Amino acid sequence: IDKVFIPSEIDGIPVKSVSNGAFKHMNSITDVVFDEGVESIQFSAFQFCNSLRSVYLPKTLTSIGASAFAQCHNLINVTAHEGLQYIYNNAFGECTISEFRFPNSLIYIGKEAFYNTWLHNIAFGKNLIHIDNRAFGSCKLLETVEFSENVKEIGDCAFADCIKLKNITFSDSLKYLSSDVVDGCDVLE
């Protein structure tokens, strides 16, 4: 199997979720496309799929579980849509994603969700409230971060060791910002 299509139903039964570890360690998978109707991707559903390069998420998706795509070292293209609200811990940790459109519907980004990815620039959607610890830690190519006006909490080391980070602008609505949020960002202006 190299291309996986997740349908909206199987034998008349709606597919609402991809279960824990469903495709974990399936190294032959290169592409995953979800039909509309799928609402969640559970823990480690595609973790360690080392040939995975492209994922097309449905508009009906509301949450991406912990480690769902973690350590998919060749994952470079992820298409997300409005409707996505939660990206949990380590969801895309150590992937080679260089661009990710953060939808306005997104409200929560978990611990190490994008840890050590290849993101270059980040512009958060208008409803994001919480970014957890090390969510974007060690993103070595990250240069700029733009927050929406609604971000209230940014966890410890959220952007630590982003060695190319030059510009980060916080919003006035921010209520919690740890002292080490940009630790190790030596070129920060």
mmCIF file of C-alpha atoms in Angstrom:
data_model
loop_
_atom_site.group_PDB
_atom_site.id
_atom_site.type_symbol
_atom_site.label_atom_id
_atom_site.label_comp_id
_atom_site.label_asym_id
_atom_site.label_seq_id
_atom_site.Cartn_x
_atom_site.Cartn_y
_atom_site.Cartn_z
ATOM 1 C CA ILE A 1 0.000 0.000 0.000
ATOM 2 C CA ASP A 2 1.411 3.380 -0.940
ATOM 3 C CA LYS A 3 -1.657 5.622 -1.243
ATOM 4 C CA VAL A 4 -4.288 5.431 1.498
ATOM 5 C CA PHE A 5 -7.809 6.795 1.113
ATOM 6 C CA ILE A 6 -9.883 7.032 4.302
ATOM 7 C CA PRO A 7 -13.552 6.912 3.182
ATOM 8 C CA SER A 8 -16.510 8.618 4.825
ATOM 9 C CA GLU A 9 -18.209 5.244 5.318
ATOM 10 C CA ILE A 10 -17.552 1.525 5.123
ATOM 11 C CA ASP A 11 -20.486 -0.799 4.398
ATOM 12 C CA GLY A 12 -22.906 1.990 5.289
ATOM 13 C CA ILE A 13 -21.239 2.696 8.650
ATOM 14 C CA PRO A 14 -19.840 6.251 8.995
ATOM 15 C CA VAL A 15 -16.095 6.581 9.531
ATOM 16 C CA LYS A 16 -15.664 9.295 12.172
ATOM 17 C CA SER A 17 -12.180 8.506 13.449
ATOM 18 C CA VAL A 18 -8.899 6.783 12.600
ATOM 19 C CA SER A 19 -8.080 4.681 15.660
ATOM 20 C CA ASN A 20 -4.935 4.509 17.801
ATOM 21 C CA GLY A 21 -1.987 3.108 15.872
ATOM 22 C CA ALA A 22 -4.118 2.145 12.864
ATOM 23 C CA PHE A 23 -1.307 2.653 10.318
ATOM 24 C CA LYS A 24 1.669 2.943 12.685
ATOM 25 C CA HIS A 25 5.008 1.773 11.194
ATOM 26 C CA MET A 26 3.525 1.235 7.700
ATOM 27 C CA ASN A 27 6.595 2.398 5.827
ATOM 28 C CA SER A 28 5.160 1.884 2.340
ATOM 29 C CA ILE A 29 2.547 4.662 2.694
ATOM 30 C CA THR A 30 3.430 7.808 0.721
ATOM 31 C CA ASP A 31 0.095 9.674 0.604
ATOM 32 C CA VAL A 32 -3.022 9.834 2.776
ATOM 33 C CA VAL A 33 -6.299 11.438 1.689
ATOM 34 C CA PHE A 34 -9.327 11.679 3.970
ATOM 35 C CA ASP A 35 -12.893 11.857 2.718
ATOM 36 C CA GLU A 36 -15.203 14.411 4.312
ATOM 37 C CA GLY A 37 -16.844 13.036 7.455
ATOM 38 C CA VAL A 38 -13.762 11.969 9.412
ATOM 39 C CA GLU A 39 -13.664 14.065 12.604
ATOM 40 C CA SER A 40 -10.571 12.865 14.465
ATOM 41 C CA ILE A 41 -7.233 11.141 14.063
ATOM 42 C CA GLN A 42 -6.268 9.290 17.225
ATOM 43 C CA PHE A 43 -3.002 8.638 19.084
ATOM 44 C CA SER A 44 -0.114 7.399 16.896
ATOM 45 C CA ALA A 45 -2.442 6.644 13.967
ATOM 46 C CA PHE A 46 0.331 7.227 11.374
ATOM 47 C CA GLN A 47 3.396 7.463 13.604
ATOM 48 C CA PHE A 48 6.690 6.205 12.127
ATOM 49 C CA CYS A 49 5.345 6.038 8.544
ATOM 50 C CA ASN A 50 8.750 6.981 7.180
ATOM 51 C CA SER A 51 7.770 7.161 3.483
ATOM 52 C CA LEU A 52 4.736 9.364 4.107
ATOM 53 C CA ARG A 53 5.130 12.619 2.154
ATOM 54 C CA SER A 54 1.656 14.116 1.780
ATOM 55 C CA VAL A 55 -1.533 14.285 3.879
ATOM 56 C CA TYR A 56 -4.822 15.866 2.818
ATOM 57 C CA LEU A 57 -7.045 16.433 5.858
ATOM 58 C CA PRO A 58 -10.834 16.779 5.524
ATOM 59 C CA LYS A 59 -12.810 19.917 6.335
ATOM 60 C CA THR A 60 -14.755 17.887 8.919
ATOM 61 C CA LEU A 61 -11.633 17.123 10.984
ATOM 62 C CA THR A 62 -11.679 18.762 14.433
ATOM 63 C CA SER A 63 -8.725 17.097 16.194
ATOM 64 C CA ILE A 64 -5.357 15.504 15.509
ATOM 65 C CA GLY A 65 -4.314 13.217 18.349
ATOM 66 C CA ALA A 66 -1.010 12.941 20.176
ATOM 67 C CA SER A 67 1.811 11.579 18.008
ATOM 68 C CA ALA A 68 -0.643 11.052 15.119
ATOM 69 C CA PHE A 69 2.044 11.800 12.494
ATOM 70 C CA ALA A 70 5.116 11.961 14.746
ATOM 71 C CA GLN A 71 8.447 10.821 13.367
ATOM 72 C CA CYS A 72 7.151 10.690 9.779
ATOM 73 C CA HIS A 73 10.536 12.030 8.743
ATOM 74 C CA ASN A 74 9.612 12.610 5.081
ATOM 75 C CA LEU A 75 6.240 14.279 5.662
ATOM 76 C CA ILE A 76 6.529 17.634 3.883
ATOM 77 C CA ASN A 77 3.003 18.493 2.742
ATOM 78 C CA VAL A 78 -0.041 18.718 5.028
ATOM 79 C CA THR A 79 -3.248 20.392 3.889
ATOM 80 C CA ALA A 80 -5.462 21.502 6.793
ATOM 81 C CA HIS A 81 -8.801 23.335 6.646
ATOM 82 C CA GLU A 82 -11.121 25.459 8.730
ATOM 83 C CA GLY A 83 -12.810 23.276 11.335
ATOM 84 C CA LEU A 84 -9.594 21.924 12.862
ATOM 85 C CA GLN A 85 -9.620 22.965 16.544
ATOM 86 C CA TYR A 86 -7.054 20.839 18.390
ATOM 87 C CA ILE A 87 -3.568 19.640 17.532
ATOM 88 C CA TYR A 88 -2.379 17.519 20.439
ATOM 89 C CA ASN A 89 1.053 16.650 21.854
ATOM 90 C CA ASN A 90 3.768 15.729 19.371
ATOM 91 C CA ALA A 91 1.220 15.430 16.527
ATOM 92 C CA PHE A 92 3.782 16.389 13.861
ATOM 93 C CA GLY A 93 6.981 16.181 15.904
ATOM 94 C CA GLU A 94 10.131 15.576 13.845
ATOM 95 C CA CYS A 95 8.446 15.803 10.451
ATOM 96 C CA THR A 96 9.934 17.802 7.568
ATOM 97 C CA ILE A 97 6.887 20.070 7.164
ATOM 98 C CA SER A 98 8.082 23.455 5.926
ATOM 99 C CA GLU A 99 4.661 25.125 5.614
ATOM 100 C CA PHE A 100 1.443 24.690 7.569
ATOM 101 C CA ARG A 101 -1.636 26.881 7.274
ATOM 102 C CA PHE A 102 -2.983 27.344 10.787
ATOM 103 C CA PRO A 103 -6.761 27.699 10.314
ATOM 104 C CA ASN A 104 -8.765 30.352 12.149
ATOM 105 C CA SER A 105 -10.743 27.579 13.866
ATOM 106 C CA LEU A 106 -7.631 26.263 15.681
ATOM 107 C CA ILE A 107 -7.742 26.992 19.435
ATOM 108 C CA TYR A 108 -5.123 24.657 20.962
ATOM 109 C CA ILE A 109 -1.627 23.444 20.039
ATOM 110 C CA GLY A 110 -0.198 20.788 22.382
ATOM 111 C CA LYS A 111 3.257 20.056 23.767
ATOM 112 C CA GLU A 112 5.901 19.502 21.094
ATOM 113 C CA ALA A 113 3.159 19.444 18.426
ATOM 114 C CA PHE A 114 5.563 20.780 15.773
ATOM 115 C CA TYR A 115 8.827 20.050 17.590
ATOM 116 C CA ASN A 116 11.870 19.949 15.309
ATOM 117 C CA THR A 117 9.936 20.512 12.077
ATOM 118 C CA TRP A 118 11.149 22.576 9.111
ATOM 119 C CA LEU A 119 8.613 25.394 9.394
ATOM 120 C CA HIS A 120 9.909 28.746 8.073
ATOM 121 C CA ASN A 121 7.162 31.223 8.939
ATOM 122 C CA ILE A 122 4.102 30.954 11.163
ATOM 123 C CA ALA A 123 0.947 33.060 11.124
ATOM 124 C CA PHE A 124 -1.625 31.855 13.651
ATOM 125 C CA GLY A 125 -5.366 32.011 13.014
ATOM 126 C CA LYS A 126 -7.579 34.423 14.930
ATOM 127 C CA ASN A 127 -9.044 31.952 17.466
ATOM 128 C CA LEU A 128 -5.860 30.357 18.804
ATOM 129 C CA ILE A 129 -5.808 30.614 22.617
ATOM 130 C CA HIS A 130 -3.148 28.212 23.925
ATOM 131 C CA ILE A 131 0.297 27.058 22.753
ATOM 132 C CA ASP A 132 1.786 24.430 25.058
ATOM 133 C CA ASN A 133 5.386 23.711 26.128
ATOM 134 C CA ARG A 134 7.989 23.260 23.369
ATOM 135 C CA ALA A 135 5.221 23.283 20.741
ATOM 136 C CA PHE A 136 7.669 24.720 18.200
ATOM 137 C CA GLY A 137 10.933 24.000 19.992
ATOM 138 C CA SER A 138 14.006 23.274 17.879
ATOM 139 C CA CYS A 139 12.424 24.423 14.616
ATOM 140 C CA LYS A 140 15.836 25.296 13.205
ATOM 141 C CA LEU A 141 14.518 27.040 10.053
ATOM 142 C CA LEU A 142 11.787 29.140 11.702
ATOM 143 C CA GLU A 143 12.294 32.873 11.054
ATOM 144 C CA THR A 144 9.053 34.714 11.887
ATOM 145 C CA VAL A 145 6.002 34.180 14.099
ATOM 146 C CA GLU A 146 2.807 36.263 14.012
ATOM 147 C CA PHE A 147 0.189 35.859 16.735
ATOM 148 C CA SER A 148 -3.493 36.620 16.525
ATOM 149 C CA GLU A 149 -5.115 38.945 19.041
ATOM 150 C CA ASN A 150 -6.668 36.056 21.027
ATOM 151 C CA VAL A 151 -3.586 34.104 22.167
ATOM 152 C CA LYS A 152 -3.672 34.020 25.966
ATOM 153 C CA GLU A 153 -1.066 31.409 27.008
ATOM 154 C CA ILE A 154 2.311 30.402 25.632
ATOM 155 C CA GLY A 155 3.996 27.564 27.473
ATOM 156 C CA ASP A 156 7.582 26.979 28.555
ATOM 157 C CA CYS A 157 10.175 26.857 25.783
ATOM 158 C CA ALA A 158 7.418 27.097 23.152
ATOM 159 C CA PHE A 159 9.908 28.525 20.634
ATOM 160 C CA ALA A 160 13.177 27.566 22.336
ATOM 161 C CA ASP A 161 16.200 26.740 20.201
ATOM 162 C CA CYS A 162 14.707 28.171 17.015
ATOM 163 C CA ILE A 163 18.137 29.383 15.995
ATOM 164 C CA LYS A 164 17.007 31.409 12.945
ATOM 165 C CA LEU A 165 14.034 33.087 14.629
ATOM 166 C CA LYS A 166 14.392 36.813 13.886
ATOM 167 C CA ASN A 167 10.957 38.245 14.567
ATOM 168 C CA ILE A 168 8.166 37.350 16.966
ATOM 169 C CA THR A 169 5.255 39.658 17.787
ATOM 170 C CA PHE A 170 3.021 38.968 20.786
ATOM 171 C CA SER A 171 -0.557 40.197 21.143
ATOM 172 C CA ASP A 172 -1.914 42.417 23.917
ATOM 173 C CA SER A 173 -4.316 39.664 25.013
ATOM 174 C CA LEU A 174 -1.442 37.498 26.266
ATOM 175 C CA LYS A 175 -1.916 36.547 29.936
ATOM 176 C CA TYR A 176 0.849 33.959 30.433
ATOM 177 C CA LEU A 177 4.290 33.978 28.847
ATOM 178 C CA SER A 178 7.084 31.954 30.391
ATOM 179 C CA SER A 179 10.504 33.547 30.734
ATOM 180 C CA ASP A 180 12.177 30.913 28.553
ATOM 181 C CA VAL A 181 9.727 30.962 25.653
ATOM 182 C CA VAL A 182 12.487 32.013 23.209
ATOM 183 C CA ASP A 183 15.490 30.528 25.030
ATOM 184 C CA GLY A 184 18.321 29.811 22.597
ATOM 185 C CA CYS A 185 16.940 32.113 19.871
ATOM 186 C CA ASP A 186 20.181 34.034 19.525
ATOM 187 C CA VAL A 187 19.362 36.066 16.384
ATOM 188 C CA LEU A 188 16.003 37.308 17.662
ATOM 189 C CA GLU A 189 15.531 40.997 16.941
#
